[in-house]
Amino acid sequence: MLPPGSHLLSLLLVIGTRSTVPSPWVPPQGCYVAEEAGERTFRCSQAGLSAVPPGIPNDTRKLYLDANRLASVPAGAFQHLPVLEELDLSHNVLVHLSGAAFQGLAGTLRHLDLSANQLASVPVEAFMGLQIQVNLSANPWRCDCALQEVLRQVRLAPGTGTGIVCGPGARPDLVGQEFLPLAGEEELCGTGRGGARRSTDVALLVTMGGWLVLVVAYLVHYVWQNRDETRRPLKRAPLLPVRSEDSSTLSTVV
């Protein structure tokens, strides 16, 4: 039998050892990890989430956060998922996407579902560098320059283009209309951030063109003036009148 001191020491060692063992990670309620077609999948559909949950395994290839209460996606929300290929954010209440929402996914993300949210506008910076197929249908789009710029950056998922409809925040004459035909007929970036860049470029070109016209006009005027000067006959110097005294002096000398 161990002495009381040894028994106490053994008990403390057991307790200390147990306290250092990390507890296993438990996914949020309503979420689970699965293997689907040989790919690591993390499903949090209808889990009542109001934010992107922490602890998503970094080898996740498919992430389903659909049918929750997500209102925004902050910068770098998925940058710890280096092999993520498919992201489903549909059927939430998204009203805001950070310009860096998908930072770190440029080389991997292929499919993005943003349908059935409350997005009126999205920053084009959020999609820069992404080679993705995206679903943007069933949102109350403002149908502005930003959306037109986004559509130039991404590929729409097949059959989803007709679902991109102008919402109440759009121009009155655009409300309720499909956006794709409008975007093909009208340049919406005449105002705003994208339009301001174009307007600045146009103003710069107009200014440079004006200076060029002035320089050319001056050169043409200079050349014509010099040609007239070369064609004009030389004027003879006027003869000075000879005084009578000088004539008498000249006769005497002769």
Tab-separated table of C-alpha atoms in Angstrom:
chain	number	residue	atom	x	y	z
A	1	MET	CA	0.000	0.000	0.000
A	2	LEU	CA	1.325	3.393	-1.050
A	3	PRO	CA	1.971	5.930	1.660
A	4	PRO	CA	-0.507	8.847	1.823
A	5	GLY	CA	1.993	11.236	0.191
A	6	SER	CA	2.582	8.939	-2.788
A	7	HIS	CA	-1.153	8.378	-3.233
A	8	LEU	CA	-1.759	12.130	-3.356
A	9	LEU	CA	1.072	12.611	-5.863
A	10	SER	CA	-0.349	9.895	-8.145
A	11	LEU	CA	-3.789	11.493	-8.001
A	12	LEU	CA	-2.396	14.898	-8.958
A	13	LEU	CA	-0.513	13.377	-11.893
A	14	VAL	CA	-3.665	11.687	-13.195
A	15	ILE	CA	-5.671	14.885	-12.903
A	16	GLY	CA	-2.909	16.899	-14.621
A	17	THR	CA	-2.680	14.393	-17.464
A	18	ARG	CA	-6.425	14.463	-18.058
A	19	SER	CA	-6.494	18.251	-18.097
A	20	THR	CA	-3.942	18.438	-20.922
A	21	VAL	CA	-5.864	16.132	-23.272
A	22	PRO	CA	-7.674	18.378	-25.814
A	23	SER	CA	-11.405	17.837	-26.061
A	24	PRO	CA	-12.594	16.593	-29.466
A	25	TRP	CA	-14.064	19.231	-31.815
A	26	VAL	CA	-17.831	19.175	-31.925
A	27	PRO	CA	-19.543	20.833	-34.916
A	28	PRO	CA	-22.293	23.361	-34.205
A	29	GLN	CA	-25.745	21.985	-33.633
A	30	GLY	CA	-27.335	21.040	-36.927
A	31	CYS	CA	-23.954	20.713	-38.718
A	32	TYR	CA	-22.065	17.565	-39.639
A	33	VAL	CA	-19.091	16.368	-41.667
A	34	ALA	CA	-19.617	13.799	-44.416
A	35	GLU	CA	-17.878	12.194	-47.365
A	36	GLU	CA	-19.839	12.772	-50.559
A	37	ALA	CA	-18.443	11.279	-53.758
A	38	GLY	CA	-15.099	10.973	-52.037
A	39	GLU	CA	-14.960	14.671	-51.108
A	40	ARG	CA	-15.016	16.128	-47.600
A	41	THR	CA	-18.316	17.956	-47.170
A	42	PHE	CA	-19.429	20.190	-44.314
A	43	ARG	CA	-23.203	20.659	-44.099
A	44	CYS	CA	-24.870	23.310	-41.971
A	45	SER	CA	-28.175	23.584	-43.816
A	46	GLN	CA	-31.096	24.906	-41.751
A	47	ALA	CA	-28.937	25.140	-38.636
A	48	GLY	CA	-30.190	28.551	-37.493
A	49	LEU	CA	-26.773	30.160	-38.010
A	50	SER	CA	-26.416	33.952	-37.987
A	51	ALA	CA	-22.664	33.890	-38.750
A	52	VAL	CA	-20.169	31.632	-40.501
A	53	PRO	CA	-19.381	28.966	-37.891
A	54	PRO	CA	-15.823	28.555	-36.604
A	55	GLY	CA	-13.885	25.316	-36.772
A	56	ILE	CA	-14.816	24.222	-40.292
A	57	PRO	CA	-12.261	21.528	-41.237
A	58	ASN	CA	-9.617	23.008	-43.530
A	59	ASP	CA	-9.824	20.043	-45.913
A	60	THR	CA	-13.486	20.822	-46.698
A	61	ARG	CA	-14.233	20.845	-50.422
A	62	LYS	CA	-17.986	21.442	-50.274
A	63	LEU	CA	-19.554	23.805	-47.762
A	64	TYR	CA	-23.320	24.154	-47.376
A	65	LEU	CA	-24.517	27.096	-45.280
A	66	ASP	CA	-27.871	27.418	-47.019
A	67	ALA	CA	-31.216	28.138	-45.338
A	68	ASN	CA	-29.789	29.987	-42.349
A	69	ARG	CA	-29.951	33.575	-41.081
A	70	LEU	CA	-26.655	34.917	-42.436
A	71	ALA	CA	-26.963	38.653	-43.120
A	72	SER	CA	-23.384	39.382	-44.200
A	73	VAL	CA	-20.136	37.716	-45.210
A	74	PRO	CA	-17.079	39.444	-43.701
A	75	ALA	CA	-13.628	39.729	-45.234
A	76	GLY	CA	-11.644	36.495	-45.240
A	77	ALA	CA	-14.547	34.403	-43.944
A	78	PHE	CA	-13.322	31.321	-45.857
A	79	GLN	CA	-9.615	31.980	-46.294
A	80	HIS	CA	-8.756	29.069	-43.951
A	81	LEU	CA	-10.299	26.620	-46.466
A	82	PRO	CA	-7.544	26.234	-49.089
A	83	VAL	CA	-9.250	23.457	-51.094
A	84	LEU	CA	-12.860	24.712	-51.041
A	85	GLU	CA	-14.516	24.141	-54.422
A	86	GLU	CA	-18.230	24.622	-53.788
A	87	LEU	CA	-19.945	27.135	-51.505
A	88	ASP	CA	-23.706	27.335	-50.985
A	89	LEU	CA	-24.990	30.517	-49.300
A	90	SER	CA	-28.475	30.390	-50.779
A	91	HIS	CA	-31.727	31.023	-48.890
A	92	ASN	CA	-30.211	33.285	-46.257
A	93	VAL	CA	-30.898	36.976	-45.607
A	94	LEU	CA	-27.642	38.309	-47.048
A	95	VAL	CA	-27.661	42.049	-47.645
A	96	HIS	CA	-23.907	42.675	-47.643
A	97	LEU	CA	-20.808	41.025	-49.069
A	98	SER	CA	-17.372	42.313	-48.171
A	99	GLY	CA	-15.116	43.086	-51.113
A	100	ALA	CA	-12.768	40.456	-49.643
A	101	ALA	CA	-15.472	37.924	-48.704
A	102	PHE	CA	-13.922	35.197	-50.868
A	103	GLN	CA	-10.298	36.104	-50.254
A	104	GLY	CA	-7.991	33.107	-50.544
A	105	LEU	CA	-10.327	31.107	-52.796
A	106	ALA	CA	-9.144	32.354	-56.184
A	107	GLY	CA	-7.390	29.138	-57.125
A	108	THR	CA	-9.974	26.638	-55.912
A	109	LEU	CA	-13.582	27.906	-55.762
A	110	ARG	CA	-15.626	26.787	-58.767
A	111	HIS	CA	-19.294	27.017	-57.735
A	112	LEU	CA	-20.977	29.737	-55.660
A	113	ASP	CA	-24.687	29.951	-54.875
A	114	LEU	CA	-25.980	33.336	-53.680
A	115	SER	CA	-29.576	32.847	-54.780
A	116	ALA	CA	-32.657	33.669	-52.695
A	117	ASN	CA	-31.079	36.338	-50.510
A	118	GLN	CA	-31.661	40.071	-50.032
A	119	LEU	CA	-28.743	41.328	-52.117
A	120	ALA	CA	-29.424	44.582	-53.943
A	121	SER	CA	-25.815	45.192	-54.973
A	122	VAL	CA	-22.452	43.478	-54.566
A	123	PRO	CA	-18.900	44.816	-54.922
A	124	VAL	CA	-17.128	43.657	-58.047
A	125	GLU	CA	-13.934	43.332	-55.975
A	126	ALA	CA	-15.435	40.286	-54.246
A	127	PHE	CA	-15.253	38.360	-57.533
A	128	MET	CA	-11.946	39.604	-58.896
A	129	GLY	CA	-9.618	36.726	-59.752
A	130	LEU	CA	-12.282	34.054	-59.223
A	131	GLN	CA	-12.981	31.541	-61.971
A	132	ILE	CA	-16.444	30.591	-60.776
A	133	GLN	CA	-19.915	29.671	-61.883
A	134	VAL	CA	-22.376	31.639	-59.765
A	135	ASN	CA	-26.114	31.684	-59.119
A	136	LEU	CA	-27.381	35.233	-58.495
A	137	SER	CA	-31.108	34.636	-59.007
A	138	ALA	CA	-33.977	35.582	-56.677
A	139	ASN	CA	-32.411	38.710	-55.184
A	140	PRO	CA	-33.900	42.254	-55.197
A	141	TRP	CA	-31.162	43.659	-57.436
A	142	ARG	CA	-30.733	47.382	-57.882
A	143	CYS	CA	-29.614	46.666	-61.458
A	144	ASP	CA	-26.761	49.137	-61.317
A	145	CYS	CA	-23.246	49.468	-62.652
A	146	ALA	CA	-21.847	47.186	-59.932
A	147	LEU	CA	-24.037	44.272	-61.033
A	148	GLN	CA	-23.152	44.869	-64.669
A	149	GLU	CA	-19.449	44.788	-63.769
A	150	VAL	CA	-19.912	41.564	-61.757
A	151	LEU	CA	-21.564	39.840	-64.719
A	152	ARG	CA	-18.479	40.674	-66.766
A	153	GLN	CA	-16.309	38.865	-64.212
A	154	VAL	CA	-18.260	35.643	-63.625
A	155	ARG	CA	-20.118	32.876	-65.440
A	156	LEU	CA	-23.747	32.332	-64.514
A	157	ALA	CA	-24.938	28.874	-63.551
A	158	PRO	CA	-27.006	27.372	-66.380
A	159	GLY	CA	-30.655	28.347	-66.285
A	160	THR	CA	-30.260	31.046	-63.621
A	161	GLY	CA	-29.964	34.156	-65.782
A	162	THR	CA	-33.710	34.706	-66.087
A	163	GLY	CA	-33.944	34.857	-62.295
A	164	ILE	CA	-31.844	38.017	-62.082
A	165	VAL	CA	-34.647	40.571	-61.854
A	166	CYS	CA	-34.547	44.261	-60.921
A	167	GLY	CA	-35.967	44.884	-57.447
A	168	PRO	CA	-37.673	47.873	-55.789
A	169	GLY	CA	-34.397	49.773	-55.440
A	170	ALA	CA	-33.834	49.923	-59.199
A	171	ARG	CA	-34.871	52.738	-61.510
A	172	PRO	CA	-38.671	52.840	-61.786
A	173	ASP	CA	-38.574	51.849	-65.459
A	174	LEU	CA	-36.439	48.771	-64.640
A	175	VAL	CA	-38.371	47.326	-61.672
A	176	GLY	CA	-39.595	43.810	-62.392
A	177	GLN	CA	-37.551	43.404	-65.579
A	178	GLU	CA	-34.919	40.766	-66.278
A	179	PHE	CA	-31.483	42.267	-66.017
A	180	LEU	CA	-29.560	40.343	-68.672
A	181	PRO	CA	-31.423	41.812	-71.695
A	182	LEU	CA	-31.075	45.296	-70.186
A	183	ALA	CA	-27.368	44.851	-69.557
A	184	GLY	CA	-26.884	43.868	-73.173
A	185	GLU	CA	-28.685	46.967	-74.462
A	186	GLU	CA	-27.701	49.711	-72.015
A	187	GLU	CA	-24.425	50.810	-70.430
A	188	LEU	CA	-25.269	51.370	-66.775
A	189	CYS	CA	-21.820	52.546	-65.755
A	190	GLY	CA	-22.319	56.103	-66.973
A	191	THR	CA	-22.473	57.199	-63.338
A	192	GLY	CA	-21.108	55.808	-60.138
A	193	ARG	CA	-17.718	54.327	-59.397
A	194	GLY	CA	-17.256	52.448	-62.655
A	195	GLY	CA	-18.781	55.291	-64.632
A	196	ALA	CA	-16.608	57.832	-62.876
A	197	ARG	CA	-13.523	55.958	-64.023
A	198	ARG	CA	-14.820	55.893	-67.591
A	199	SER	CA	-15.821	59.562	-67.409
A	200	THR	CA	-12.347	60.469	-66.191
A	201	ASP	CA	-10.756	58.529	-69.046
A	202	VAL	CA	-13.050	60.190	-71.589
A	203	ALA	CA	-12.356	63.649	-70.170
A	204	LEU	CA	-8.622	62.987	-70.326
A	205	LEU	CA	-8.865	61.845	-73.939
A	206	VAL	CA	-10.952	64.881	-74.873
A	207	THR	CA	-8.425	67.217	-73.213
A	208	MET	CA	-5.489	65.552	-74.943
A	209	GLY	CA	-7.370	65.676	-78.246
A	210	GLY	CA	-8.029	69.379	-77.789
A	211	TRP	CA	-4.353	70.107	-77.160
A	212	LEU	CA	-3.399	68.021	-80.189
A	213	VAL	CA	-5.798	69.971	-82.401
A	214	LEU	CA	-4.323	73.268	-81.183
A	215	VAL	CA	-0.761	72.096	-81.859
A	216	VAL	CA	-1.643	70.889	-85.372
A	217	ALA	CA	-3.490	74.139	-86.136
A	218	TYR	CA	-0.479	76.175	-85.004
A	219	LEU	CA	1.912	74.125	-87.137
A	220	VAL	CA	-0.319	74.449	-90.204
A	221	HIS	CA	-0.571	78.211	-89.694
A	222	TYR	CA	3.201	78.485	-89.244
A	223	VAL	CA	3.948	76.482	-92.399
A	224	TRP	CA	1.524	78.507	-94.562
A	225	GLN	CA	2.859	81.791	-93.257
A	226	ASN	CA	6.460	80.832	-94.081
A	227	ARG	CA	5.480	79.681	-97.566
A	228	ASP	CA	3.824	83.033	-98.300
A	229	GLU	CA	6.962	84.819	-97.107
A	230	THR	CA	9.215	82.814	-99.471
A	231	ARG	CA	6.941	83.475	-102.475
A	232	ARG	CA	6.724	87.247	-101.884
A	233	PRO	CA	9.181	89.224	-104.198
A	234	LEU	CA	12.044	91.058	-102.572
A	235	LYS	CA	11.539	94.811	-102.234
A	236	ARG	CA	14.202	96.990	-103.911
A	237	ALA	CA	15.892	99.564	-101.774
A	238	PRO	CA	14.642	103.107	-102.631
A	239	LEU	CA	17.065	105.360	-104.570
A	240	LEU	CA	18.279	108.341	-102.663
A	241	PRO	CA	17.875	111.716	-104.467
A	242	VAL	CA	21.120	113.335	-105.618
A	243	ARG	CA	21.646	116.895	-104.433
A	244	SER	CA	22.664	119.597	-106.961
A	245	GLU	CA	25.938	120.419	-105.155
A	246	ASP	CA	26.993	116.825	-105.453
A	247	SER	CA	26.247	116.916	-109.185
A	248	SER	CA	28.368	120.054	-109.690
A	249	THR	CA	31.223	118.559	-107.745
A	250	LEU	CA	31.055	115.427	-109.829
A	251	SER	CA	31.130	117.469	-113.112
A	252	THR	CA	34.154	119.442	-111.951
A	253	VAL	CA	36.032	116.336	-111.057
A	254	VAL	CA	35.325	114.800	-114.417
